Amino acid sequence: YYAQEQERHASSHGLQQVRAFSQLLDAHFRTKKTVRFYADQLAVTANHLNALCRQVVNQTASELIHERVITEAQRRLAHSTDSVGQVADYLGFNDPSYFTRYFKKYVGHTPESFRQHRTAR
């Protein structure tokens, strides 16, 4: 019984930490894109944060960071008239061409072609 109780406490604590990570991510994803930053904020190691995220949501912390950045990039590309450079700048990328490569890596399209496909629908 004690082991089950410990297990339940550990999983609820893990869930709380992942929720806290998610809140930090929403607040800082534009300027902070490293797992280490978030781990430091939560007073855990980057490896521990990755393990917690994988356990709770089946994705690593870095995957969640990339997903949050890309979701916001897609939202801005779809719903604003900002240039790709402005979107890159808003998301904390100093180099628009790096942002384009980053976006293409995770989405499979450049930001320009993503936007064209959105408006063609």
A tleap script that builds the chain and sets N, CA, C and O, in Angstrom:
source leaprc.protein.ff14SB
mol = sequence {
  NTYR TYR ALA GLN GLU GLN GLU ARG HIE ALA
  SER SER HIE GLY LEU GLN GLN VAL ARG ALA
  PHE SER GLN LEU LEU ASP ALA HIE PHE ARG
  THR LYS LYS THR VAL ARG PHE TYR ALA ASP
  GLN LEU ALA VAL THR ALA ASN HIE LEU ASN
  ALA LEU CYS ARG GLN VAL VAL ASN GLN THR
  ALA SER GLU LEU ILE HIE GLU ARG VAL ILE
  THR GLU ALA GLN ARG ARG LEU ALA HIE SER
  THR ASP SER VAL GLY GLN VAL ALA ASP TYR
  LEU GLY PHE ASN ASP PRO SER TYR PHE THR
  ARG TYR PHE LYS LYS TYR VAL GLY HIE THR
  PRO GLU SER PHE ARG GLN HIE ARG THR ALA
  CARG
}
set mol.1.N position { 0.826 -1.205 0.000 }
set mol.1.CA position { 0.000 0.000 0.000 }
set mol.1.C position { 0.862 1.258 0.000 }
set mol.1.O position { 0.599 2.207 -0.739 }
set mol.2.N position { 1.892 1.251 0.836 }
set mol.2.CA position { 2.765 2.419 0.939 }
set mol.2.C position { 3.411 2.737 -0.410 }
set mol.2.O position { 3.525 3.902 -0.792 }
set mol.3.N position { 3.830 1.696 -1.126 }
set mol.3.CA position { 4.465 1.886 -2.437 }
set mol.3.C position { 3.482 2.534 -3.414 }
set mol.3.O position { 3.865 3.412 -4.187 }
set mol.4.N position { 2.217 2.104 -3.384 }
set mol.4.CA position { 1.206 2.695 -4.265 }
set mol.4.C position { 0.993 4.170 -3.921 }
set mol.4.O position { 0.855 5.012 -4.808 }
set mol.5.N position { 0.969 4.468 -2.627 }
set mol.5.CA position { 0.785 5.848 -2.174 }
set mol.5.C position { 1.951 6.727 -2.652 }
set mol.5.O position { 1.752 7.846 -3.126 }
set mol.6.N position { 3.163 6.196 -2.517 }
set mol.6.CA position { 4.348 6.933 -2.984 }
set mol.6.C position { 4.269 7.164 -4.489 }
set mol.6.O position { 4.564 8.254 -4.979 }
set mol.7.N position { 3.871 6.136 -5.205 }
set mol.7.CA position { 3.754 6.214 -6.665 }
set mol.7.C position { 2.748 7.299 -7.059 }
set mol.7.O position { 3.006 8.096 -7.960 }
set mol.8.N position { 1.598 7.321 -6.376 }
set mol.8.CA position { 0.567 8.305 -6.675 }
set mol.8.C position { 1.072 9.710 -6.363 }
set mol.8.O position { 0.836 10.641 -7.132 }
set mol.9.N position { 1.767 9.866 -5.236 }
set mol.9.CA position { 2.311 11.170 -4.877 }
set mol.9.C position { 3.342 11.617 -5.916 }
set mol.9.O position { 3.350 12.775 -6.335 }
set mol.10.N position { 4.204 10.694 -6.323 }
set mol.10.CA position { 5.240 11.020 -7.313 }
set mol.10.C position { 4.598 11.449 -8.627 }
set mol.10.O position { 5.043 12.413 -9.249 }
set mol.11.N position { 3.554 10.738 -9.053 }
set mol.11.CA position { 2.949 11.095 -10.332 }
set mol.11.C position { 2.197 12.418 -10.232 }
set mol.11.O position { 2.189 13.184 -11.196 }
set mol.12.N position { 1.561 12.713 -9.091 }
set mol.12.CA position { 0.871 14.001 -8.982 }
set mol.12.C position { 1.887 15.130 -8.868 }
set mol.12.O position { 1.653 16.225 -9.379 }
set mol.13.N position { 3.011 14.878 -8.203 }
set mol.13.CA position { 4.070 15.888 -8.127 }
set mol.13.C position { 4.647 16.130 -9.526 }
set mol.13.O position { 4.902 17.273 -9.906 }
set mol.14.N position { 4.849 15.059 -10.281 }
set mol.14.CA position { 5.336 15.180 -11.659 }
set mol.14.C position { 4.384 15.991 -12.509 }
set mol.14.O position { 4.809 16.837 -13.296 }
set mol.15.N position { 3.093 15.736 -12.352 }
set mol.15.CA position { 2.077 16.469 -13.086 }
set mol.15.C position { 2.119 17.957 -12.726 }
set mol.15.O position { 2.015 18.816 -13.601 }
set mol.16.N position { 2.273 18.254 -11.430 }
set mol.16.CA position { 2.375 19.658 -10.990 }
set mol.16.C position { 3.591 20.330 -11.617 }
set mol.16.O position { 3.521 21.478 -12.057 }
set mol.17.N position { 4.704 19.603 -11.654 }
set mol.17.CA position { 5.916 20.196 -12.231 }
set mol.17.C position { 5.759 20.426 -13.728 }
set mol.17.O position { 6.219 21.438 -14.256 }
set mol.18.N position { 5.116 19.495 -14.408 }
set mol.18.CA position { 4.902 19.669 -15.844 }
set mol.18.C position { 3.942 20.835 -16.087 }
set mol.18.O position { 4.117 21.587 -17.046 }
set mol.19.N position { 2.935 20.990 -15.231 }
set mol.19.CA position { 2.037 22.151 -15.346 }
set mol.19.C position { 2.816 23.448 -15.126 }
set mol.19.O position { 2.636 24.421 -15.857 }
set mol.20.N position { 3.677 23.449 -14.118 }
set mol.20.CA position { 4.495 24.639 -13.842 }
set mol.20.C position { 5.404 24.940 -15.037 }
set mol.20.O position { 5.578 26.099 -15.416 }
set mol.21.N position { 5.977 23.895 -15.623 }
set mol.21.CA position { 6.804 24.061 -16.821 }
set mol.21.C position { 5.976 24.676 -17.944 }
set mol.21.O position { 6.429 25.595 -18.626 }
set mol.22.N position { 4.774 24.169 -18.129 }
set mol.22.CA position { 3.893 24.668 -19.179 }
set mol.22.C position { 3.586 26.161 -18.980 }
set mol.22.O position { 3.570 26.927 -19.943 }
set mol.23.N position { 3.346 26.562 -17.745 }
set mol.23.CA position { 3.077 27.979 -17.458 }
set mol.23.C position { 4.313 28.837 -17.728 }
set mol.23.O position { 4.213 29.919 -18.306 }
set mol.24.N position { 5.481 28.342 -17.303 }
set mol.24.CA position { 6.725 29.062 -17.585 }
set mol.24.C position { 6.949 29.173 -19.088 }
set mol.24.O position { 7.360 30.218 -19.593 }
set mol.25.N position { 6.672 28.082 -19.793 }
set mol.25.CA position { 6.857 28.050 -21.234 }
set mol.25.C position { 5.974 29.096 -21.907 }
set mol.25.O position { 6.434 29.824 -22.787 }
set mol.26.N position { 4.717 29.175 -21.501 }
set mol.26.CA position { 3.818 30.183 -22.073 }
set mol.26.C position { 4.337 31.595 -21.828 }
set mol.26.O position { 4.172 32.477 -22.671 }
set mol.27.N position { 4.958 31.807 -20.680 }
set mol.27.CA position { 5.446 33.138 -20.329 }
set mol.27.C position { 6.763 33.497 -21.035 }
set mol.27.O position { 7.014 34.670 -21.309 }
set mol.28.N position { 7.595 32.505 -21.328 }
set mol.28.CA position { 8.971 32.797 -21.772 }
set mol.28.C position { 9.388 32.223 -23.119 }
set mol.28.O position { 10.526 32.440 -23.535 }
set mol.29.N position { 8.508 31.493 -23.824 }
set mol.29.CA position { 8.949 30.779 -25.026 }
set mol.29.C position { 9.542 31.700 -26.087 }
set mol.29.O position { 10.346 31.255 -26.906 }
set mol.30.N position { 9.159 32.972 -26.085 }
set mol.30.CA position { 9.690 33.885 -27.103 }
set mol.30.C position { 11.172 34.182 -26.865 }
set mol.30.O position { 11.919 34.417 -27.814 }
set mol.31.N position { 11.588 34.172 -25.619 }
set mol.31.CA position { 12.980 34.546 -25.326 }
set mol.31.C position { 13.826 33.398 -24.805 }
set mol.31.O position { 15.054 33.460 -24.881 }
set mol.32.N position { 13.204 32.351 -24.278 }
set mol.32.CA position { 13.956 31.240 -23.682 }
set mol.32.C position { 13.551 29.941 -24.363 }
set mol.32.O position { 12.403 29.507 -24.272 }
set mol.33.N position { 14.514 29.328 -25.050 }
set mol.33.CA position { 14.196 28.113 -25.808 }
set mol.33.C position { 15.010 26.908 -25.363 }
set mol.33.O position { 15.021 25.886 -26.049 }
set mol.34.N position { 15.702 27.012 -24.210 }
set mol.34.CA position { 16.498 25.876 -23.747 }
set mol.34.C position { 15.810 25.164 -22.587 }
set mol.34.O position { 15.180 25.795 -21.738 }
set mol.35.N position { 15.941 23.853 -22.569 }
set mol.35.CA position { 15.388 23.063 -21.462 }
set mol.35.C position { 16.049 23.513 -20.153 }
set mol.35.O position { 15.403 23.572 -19.106 }
set mol.36.N position { 17.325 23.823 -20.231 }
set mol.36.CA position { 18.062 24.202 -19.018 }
set mol.36.C position { 17.439 25.409 -18.308 }
set mol.36.O position { 17.347 25.424 -17.081 }
set mol.37.N position { 17.016 26.410 -19.070 }
set mol.37.CA position { 16.383 27.581 -18.463 }
set mol.37.C position { 15.180 27.163 -17.620 }
set mol.37.O position { 15.048 27.565 -16.464 }
set mol.38.N position { 14.313 26.360 -18.209 }
set mol.38.CA position { 13.088 25.951 -17.511 }
set mol.38.C position { 13.407 25.032 -16.333 }
set mol.38.O position { 12.787 25.137 -15.275 }
set mol.39.N position { 14.364 24.139 -16.516 }
set mol.39.CA position { 14.773 23.246 -15.440 }
set mol.39.C position { 15.311 24.072 -14.265 }
set mol.39.O position { 14.978 23.808 -13.110 }
set mol.40.N position { 16.144 25.074 -14.573 }
set mol.40.CA position { 16.684 25.943 -13.516 }
set mol.40.C position { 15.555 26.652 -12.762 }
set mol.40.O position { 15.590 26.758 -11.536 }
set mol.41.N position { 14.556 27.135 -13.504 }
set mol.41.CA position { 13.423 27.820 -12.880 }
set mol.41.C position { 12.653 26.901 -11.930 }
set mol.41.O position { 12.105 27.347 -10.922 }
set mol.42.N position { 12.623 25.611 -12.271 }
set mol.42.CA position { 11.884 24.625 -11.477 }
set mol.42.C position { 12.773 23.909 -10.466 }
set mol.42.O position { 12.319 23.023 -9.742 }
set mol.43.N position { 14.050 24.305 -10.425 }
set mol.43.CA position { 15.027 23.707 -9.501 }
set mol.43.C position { 15.170 22.197 -9.699 }
set mol.43.O position { 15.243 21.437 -8.733 }
set mol.44.N position { 15.207 21.780 -10.959 }
set mol.44.CA position { 15.477 20.378 -11.310 }
set mol.44.C position { 16.529 20.376 -12.413 }
set mol.44.O position { 16.848 21.424 -12.976 }
set mol.45.N position { 17.066 19.202 -12.720 }
set mol.45.CA position { 18.008 19.118 -13.839 }
set mol.45.C position { 17.239 19.043 -15.154 }
set mol.45.O position { 16.058 18.697 -15.180 }
set mol.46.N position { 17.919 19.371 -16.227 }
set mol.46.CA position { 17.309 19.278 -17.552 }
set mol.46.C position { 16.888 17.836 -17.835 }
set mol.46.O position { 15.815 17.597 -18.388 }
set mol.47.N position { 17.728 16.884 -17.457 }
set mol.47.CA position { 17.385 15.472 -17.665 }
set mol.47.C position { 16.121 15.097 -16.900 }
set mol.47.O position { 15.263 14.381 -17.417 }
set mol.48.N position { 16.013 15.584 -15.666 }
set mol.48.CA position { 14.833 15.276 -14.851 }
set mol.48.C position { 13.572 15.888 -15.482 }
set mol.48.O position { 12.527 15.241 -15.539 }
set mol.49.N position { 13.679 17.125 -15.948 }
set mol.49.CA position { 12.529 17.775 -16.585 }
set mol.49.C position { 12.118 17.010 -17.845 }
set mol.49.O position { 10.929 16.801 -18.085 }
set mol.50.N position { 13.101 16.594 -18.647 }
set mol.50.CA position { 12.781 15.799 -19.839 }
set mol.50.C position { 12.088 14.498 -19.458 }
set mol.50.O position { 11.110 14.102 -20.091 }
set mol.51.N position { 12.595 13.832 -18.421 }
set mol.51.CA position { 12.008 12.560 -17.980 }
set mol.51.C position { 10.580 12.774 -17.478 }
set mol.51.O position { 9.687 11.988 -17.795 }
set mol.52.N position { 10.360 13.832 -16.699 }
set mol.52.CA position { 9.011 14.142 -16.198 }
set mol.52.C position { 8.043 14.386 -17.355 }
set mol.52.O position { 6.937 13.846 -17.376 }
set mol.53.N position { 8.470 15.196 -18.306 }
set mol.53.CA position { 7.601 15.510 -19.443 }
set mol.53.C position { 7.283 14.246 -20.236 }
set mol.53.O position { 6.143 14.027 -20.644 }
set mol.54.N position { 8.301 13.423 -20.446 }
set mol.54.CA position { 8.087 12.186 -21.198 }
set mol.54.C position { 7.093 11.285 -20.443 }
set mol.54.O position { 6.224 10.661 -21.051 }
set mol.55.N position { 7.233 11.230 -19.142 }
set mol.55.CA position { 6.365 10.388 -18.314 }
set mol.55.C position { 4.918 10.908 -18.333 }
set mol.55.O position { 3.976 10.123 -18.438 }
set mol.56.N position { 4.749 12.223 -18.232 }
set mol.56.CA position { 3.409 12.798 -18.096 }
set mol.56.C position { 2.724 13.015 -19.447 }
set mol.56.O position { 1.540 12.706 -19.585 }
set mol.57.N position { 3.436 13.536 -20.437 }
set mol.57.CA position { 2.799 13.863 -21.722 }
set mol.57.C position { 3.431 13.157 -22.918 }
set mol.57.O position { 3.068 13.417 -24.065 }
set mol.58.N position { 4.373 12.269 -22.645 }
set mol.58.CA position { 5.009 11.450 -23.683 }
set mol.58.C position { 5.749 12.279 -24.728 }
set mol.58.O position { 5.840 11.884 -25.890 }
set mol.59.N position { 6.277 13.427 -24.312 }
set mol.59.CA position { 7.139 14.249 -25.161 }
set mol.59.C position { 8.230 14.815 -24.257 }
set mol.59.O position { 8.009 15.021 -23.064 }
set mol.60.N position { 9.410 15.066 -24.831 }
set mol.60.CA position { 10.465 15.681 -24.031 }
set mol.60.C position { 10.170 17.166 -23.852 }
set mol.60.O position { 9.358 17.742 -24.576 }
set mol.61.N position { 10.833 17.769 -22.888 }
set mol.61.CA position { 10.678 19.208 -22.669 }
set mol.61.C position { 11.072 19.978 -23.921 }
set mol.61.O position { 10.403 20.942 -24.293 }
set mol.62.N position { 12.152 19.561 -24.574 }
set mol.62.CA position { 12.565 20.293 -25.774 }
set mol.62.C position { 11.527 20.165 -26.892 }
set mol.62.O position { 11.305 21.118 -27.638 }
set mol.63.N position { 10.892 19.002 -27.014 }
set mol.63.CA position { 9.818 18.860 -28.009 }
set mol.63.C position { 8.666 19.808 -27.692 }
set mol.63.O position { 8.077 20.402 -28.596 }
set mol.64.N position { 8.347 19.948 -26.408 }
set mol.64.CA position { 7.264 20.854 -26.010 }
set mol.64.C position { 7.631 22.310 -26.285 }
set mol.64.O position { 6.781 23.103 -26.689 }
set mol.65.N position { 8.897 22.658 -26.066 }
set mol.65.CA position { 9.357 24.026 -26.364 }
set mol.65.C position { 9.215 24.304 -27.863 }
set mol.65.O position { 8.650 25.322 -28.264 }
set mol.66.N position { 9.736 23.386 -28.686 }
set mol.66.CA position { 9.649 23.574 -30.142 }
set mol.66.C position { 8.188 23.663 -30.586 }
set mol.66.O position { 7.832 24.499 -31.417 }
set mol.67.N position { 7.351 22.796 -30.027 }
set mol.67.CA position { 5.934 22.785 -30.384 }
set mol.67.C position { 5.278 24.129 -30.058 }
set mol.67.O position { 4.479 24.641 -30.841 }
set mol.68.N position { 5.622 24.698 -28.895 }
set mol.68.CA position { 5.033 25.977 -28.480 }
set mol.68.C position { 5.472 27.100 -29.412 }
set mol.68.O position { 4.662 27.937 -29.809 }
set mol.69.N position { 6.759 27.115 -29.762 }
set mol.69.CA position { 7.290 28.137 -30.666 }
set mol.69.C position { 6.640 28.018 -32.043 }
set mol.69.O position { 6.217 29.016 -32.628 }
set mol.70.N position { 6.565 26.804 -32.548 }
set mol.70.CA position { 5.996 26.572 -33.881 }
set mol.70.C position { 4.501 26.905 -33.904 }
set mol.70.O position { 4.010 27.488 -34.871 }
set mol.71.N position { 3.785 26.541 -32.853 }
set mol.71.CA position { 2.351 26.857 -32.788 }
set mol.71.C position { 2.132 28.362 -32.873 }
set mol.71.O position { 1.249 28.832 -33.591 }
set mol.72.N position { 2.942 29.111 -32.134 }
set mol.72.CA position { 2.808 30.568 -32.170 }
set mol.72.C position { 3.222 31.116 -33.536 }
set mol.72.O position { 2.594 32.042 -34.049 }
set mol.73.N position { 4.271 30.551 -34.122 }
set mol.73.CA position { 4.704 30.993 -35.457 }
set mol.73.C position { 3.575 30.773 -36.467 }
set mol.73.O position { 3.271 31.656 -37.270 }
set mol.74.N position { 2.958 29.590 -36.421 }
set mol.74.CA position { 1.863 29.288 -37.355 }
set mol.74.C position { 0.685 30.231 -37.126 }
set mol.74.O position { 0.063 30.705 -38.077 }
set mol.75.N position { 0.387 30.496 -35.863 }
set mol.75.CA position { -0.729 31.392 -35.538 }
set mol.75.C position { -0.477 32.789 -36.115 }
set mol.75.O position { -1.359 33.391 -36.727 }
set mol.76.N position { 0.737 33.286 -35.909 }
set mol.76.CA position { 1.049 34.633 -36.411 }
set mol.76.C position { 1.097 34.672 -37.937 }
set mol.76.O position { 0.654 35.641 -38.553 }
set mol.77.N position { 1.632 33.622 -38.538 }
set mol.77.CA position { 1.685 33.584 -40.003 }
set mol.77.C position { 0.284 33.517 -40.594 }
set mol.77.O position { 0.019 34.107 -41.641 }
set mol.78.N position { -0.612 32.802 -39.925 }
set mol.78.CA position { -1.964 32.621 -40.441 }
set mol.78.C position { -2.864 33.831 -40.179 }
set mol.78.O position { -3.758 34.127 -40.972 }
set mol.79.N position { -2.624 34.528 -39.062 }
set mol.79.CA position { -3.597 35.543 -38.634 }
set mol.79.C position { -3.054 36.960 -38.566 }
set mol.79.O position { -3.727 37.854 -38.052 }
set mol.80.N position { -1.847 37.181 -39.075 }
set mol.80.CA position { -1.338 38.552 -39.081 }
set mol.80.C position { -0.742 38.835 -40.456 }
set mol.80.O position { -0.529 37.928 -41.260 }
set mol.81.N position { -0.483 40.098 -40.698 }
set mol.81.CA position { 0.165 40.476 -41.951 }
set mol.81.C position { 1.659 40.704 -41.725 }
set mol.81.O position { 2.351 41.217 -42.604 }
set mol.82.N position { 2.154 40.323 -40.544 }
set mol.82.CA position { 3.592 40.468 -40.256 }
set mol.82.C position { 4.412 39.727 -41.291 }
set mol.82.O position { 4.027 38.651 -41.750 }
set mol.83.N position { 5.540 40.306 -41.655 }
set mol.83.CA position { 6.470 39.606 -42.549 }
set mol.83.C position { 7.087 38.434 -41.784 }
set mol.83.O position { 7.011 38.369 -40.557 }
set mol.84.N position { 7.688 37.525 -42.516 }
set mol.84.CA position { 8.371 36.402 -41.885 }
set mol.84.C position { 9.458 36.942 -40.948 }
set mol.84.O position { 9.661 36.407 -39.859 }
set mol.85.N position { 10.137 37.976 -41.363 }
set mol.85.CA position { 11.155 38.599 -40.515 }
set mol.85.C position { 10.567 39.137 -39.220 }
set mol.85.O position { 11.173 39.001 -38.157 }
set mol.86.N position { 9.394 39.746 -39.302 }
set mol.86.CA position { 8.734 40.267 -38.094 }
set mol.86.C position { 8.299 39.132 -37.170 }
set mol.86.O position { 8.423 39.242 -35.950 }
set mol.87.N position { 7.794 38.045 -37.745 }
set mol.87.CA position { 7.408 36.879 -36.939 }
set mol.87.C position { 8.652 36.304 -36.263 }
set mol.87.O position { 8.630 35.983 -35.075 }
set mol.88.N position { 9.731 36.177 -37.028 }
set mol.88.CA position { 10.992 35.664 -36.475 }
set mol.88.C position { 11.447 36.541 -35.307 }
set mol.88.O position { 11.819 36.040 -34.246 }
set mol.89.N position { 11.411 37.845 -35.520 }
set mol.89.CA position { 11.822 38.788 -34.484 }
set mol.89.C position { 10.935 38.665 -33.246 }
set mol.89.O position { 11.436 38.637 -32.122 }
set mol.90.N position { 9.628 38.594 -33.450 }
set mol.90.CA position { 8.677 38.451 -32.346 }
set mol.90.C position { 8.988 37.207 -31.516 }
set mol.90.O position { 8.848 37.212 -30.293 }
set mol.91.N position { 9.413 36.140 -32.201 }
set mol.91.CA position { 9.684 34.872 -31.520 }
set mol.91.C position { 11.122 34.774 -31.009 }
set mol.91.O position { 11.557 33.712 -30.564 }
set mol.92.N position { 11.850 35.878 -31.075 }
set mol.92.CA position { 13.181 35.913 -30.491 }
set mol.92.C position { 14.287 35.349 -31.354 }
set mol.92.O position { 15.376 35.063 -30.856 }
set mol.93.N position { 14.024 35.183 -32.651 }
set mol.93.CA position { 15.074 34.718 -33.566 }
set mol.93.C position { 15.779 35.949 -34.120 }
set mol.93.O position { 15.139 36.816 -34.715 }
set mol.94.N position { 17.088 36.031 -33.930 }
set mol.94.CA position { 17.847 37.178 -34.432 }
set mol.94.C position { 18.042 37.120 -35.933 }
set mol.94.O position { 18.273 38.143 -36.578 }
set mol.95.N position { 17.949 35.924 -36.487 }
set mol.95.CA position { 18.246 35.709 -37.900 }
set mol.95.C position { 17.026 35.095 -38.592 }
set mol.95.O position { 16.693 33.937 -38.338 }
set mol.96.N position { 16.356 35.856 -39.461 }
set mol.96.CA position { 15.172 35.319 -40.142 }
set mol.96.C position { 15.451 34.039 -40.935 }
set mol.96.O position { 14.580 33.175 -41.039 }
set mol.97.N position { 16.659 33.911 -41.496 }
set mol.97.CA position { 16.946 32.694 -42.265 }
set mol.97.C position { 17.069 31.489 -41.332 }
set mol.97.O position { 16.711 30.375 -41.712 }
set mol.98.N position { 17.574 31.703 -40.113 }
set mol.98.CA position { 17.605 30.604 -39.140 }
set mol.98.C position { 16.171 30.228 -38.747 }
set mol.98.O position { 15.845 29.046 -38.634 }
set mol.99.N position { 15.327 31.231 -38.543 }
set mol.99.CA position { 13.925 30.969 -38.219 }
set mol.99.C position { 13.276 30.151 -39.337 }
set mol.99.O position { 12.540 29.202 -39.066 }
set mol.100.N position { 13.545 30.514 -40.586 }
set mol.100.CA position { 12.975 29.779 -41.724 }
set mol.100.C position { 13.421 28.317 -41.696 }
set mol.100.O position { 12.607 27.419 -41.909 }
set mol.101.N position { 14.715 28.072 -41.434 }
set mol.101.CA position { 15.218 26.690 -41.355 }
set mol.101.C position { 14.577 25.946 -40.187 }
set mol.101.O position { 14.185 24.787 -40.323 }
set mol.102.N position { 14.473 26.614 -39.044 }
set mol.102.CA position { 13.863 26.031 -37.840 }
set mol.102.C position { 12.409 25.644 -38.144 }
set mol.102.O position { 11.979 24.526 -37.860 }
set mol.103.N position { 11.668 26.582 -38.722 }
set mol.103.CA position { 10.258 26.355 -39.034 }
set mol.103.C position { 10.117 25.179 -39.998 }
set mol.103.O position { 9.283 24.295 -39.801 }
set mol.104.N position { 10.951 25.182 -41.051 }
set mol.104.CA position { 10.867 24.123 -42.059 }
set mol.104.C position { 11.192 22.763 -41.448 }
set mol.104.O position { 10.581 21.758 -41.810 }
set mol.105.N position { 12.147 22.727 -40.528 }
set mol.105.CA position { 12.529 21.466 -39.877 }
set mol.105.C position { 11.337 20.836 -39.165 }
set mol.105.O position { 11.153 19.620 -39.220 }
set mol.106.N position { 10.528 21.652 -38.498 }
set mol.106.CA position { 9.432 21.124 -37.691 }
set mol.106.C position { 8.098 21.052 -38.428 }
set mol.106.O position { 7.229 20.263 -38.058 }
set mol.107.N position { 7.931 21.865 -39.465 }
set mol.107.CA position { 6.636 21.911 -40.160 }
set mol.107.C position { 6.697 21.219 -41.521 }
set mol.107.O position { 5.692 20.701 -42.009 }
set mol.108.N position { 7.879 21.215 -42.125 }
set mol.108.CA position { 8.011 20.599 -43.440 }
set mol.108.C position { 7.826 21.580 -44.585 }
set mol.108.O position { 7.965 21.208 -45.750 }
set mol.109.N position { 7.514 22.825 -44.265 }
set mol.109.CA position { 7.349 23.897 -45.252 }
set mol.109.C position { 8.077 25.124 -44.743 }
set mol.109.O position { 8.309 25.258 -43.541 }
set mol.110.N position { 8.438 26.016 -45.646 }
set mol.110.CA position { 8.965 27.311 -45.204 }
set mol.110.C position { 7.790 28.134 -44.666 }
set mol.110.O position { 6.635 27.835 -44.969 }
set mol.111.N position { 8.078 29.154 -43.880 }
set mol.111.CA position { 6.977 30.016 -43.402 }
set mol.111.C position { 6.169 30.612 -44.559 }
set mol.111.O position { 4.945 30.712 -44.477 }
set mol.112.N position { 6.859 31.008 -45.639 }
set mol.112.CA position { 6.160 31.591 -46.795 }
set mol.112.C position { 5.196 30.584 -47.416 }
set mol.112.O position { 4.048 30.916 -47.709 }
set mol.113.N position { 5.672 29.345 -47.618 }
set mol.113.CA position { 4.774 28.374 -48.261 }
set mol.113.C position { 3.667 27.951 -47.303 }
set mol.113.O position { 2.557 27.651 -47.742 }
set mol.114.N position { 3.949 27.922 -46.000 }
set mol.114.CA position { 2.893 27.654 -45.015 }
set mol.114.C position { 1.793 28.711 -45.139 }
set mol.114.O position { 0.608 28.381 -45.173 }
set mol.115.N position { 2.190 29.967 -45.207 }
set mol.115.CA position { 1.228 31.064 -45.298 }
set mol.115.C position { 0.448 30.993 -46.612 }
set mol.115.O position { -0.764 31.209 -46.616 }
set mol.116.N position { 1.116 30.696 -47.717 }
set mol.116.CA position { 0.432 30.586 -49.010 }
set mol.116.C position { -0.582 29.463 -49.008 }
set mol.116.O position { -1.684 29.615 -49.535 }
set mol.117.N position { -0.214 28.317 -48.409 }
set mol.117.CA position { -1.149 27.199 -48.322 }
set mol.117.C position { -2.364 27.572 -47.465 }
set mol.117.O position { -3.487 27.160 -47.756 }
set mol.118.N position { -2.128 28.358 -46.403 }
set mol.118.CA position { -3.227 28.787 -45.540 }
set mol.118.C position { -4.191 29.702 -46.273 }
set mol.118.O position { -5.409 29.575 -46.144 }
set mol.119.N position { -3.632 30.627 -47.047 }
set mol.119.CA position { -4.513 31.588 -47.721 }
set mol.119.C position { -5.154 30.992 -48.975 }
set mol.119.O position { -6.171 31.497 -49.451 }
set mol.120.N position { -4.569 29.930 -49.508 }
set mol.120.CA position { -5.143 29.282 -50.698 }
set mol.120.C position { -6.404 28.500 -50.358 }
set mol.120.O position { -7.208 28.206 -51.243 }
set mol.121.N position { -6.585 28.163 -49.096 }
set mol.121.CA position { -7.763 27.368 -48.704 }
set mol.121.C position { -9.039 28.182 -48.740 }
set mol.121.O position { -10.113 27.660 -48.438 }
savepdb mol mol.pdb
quit
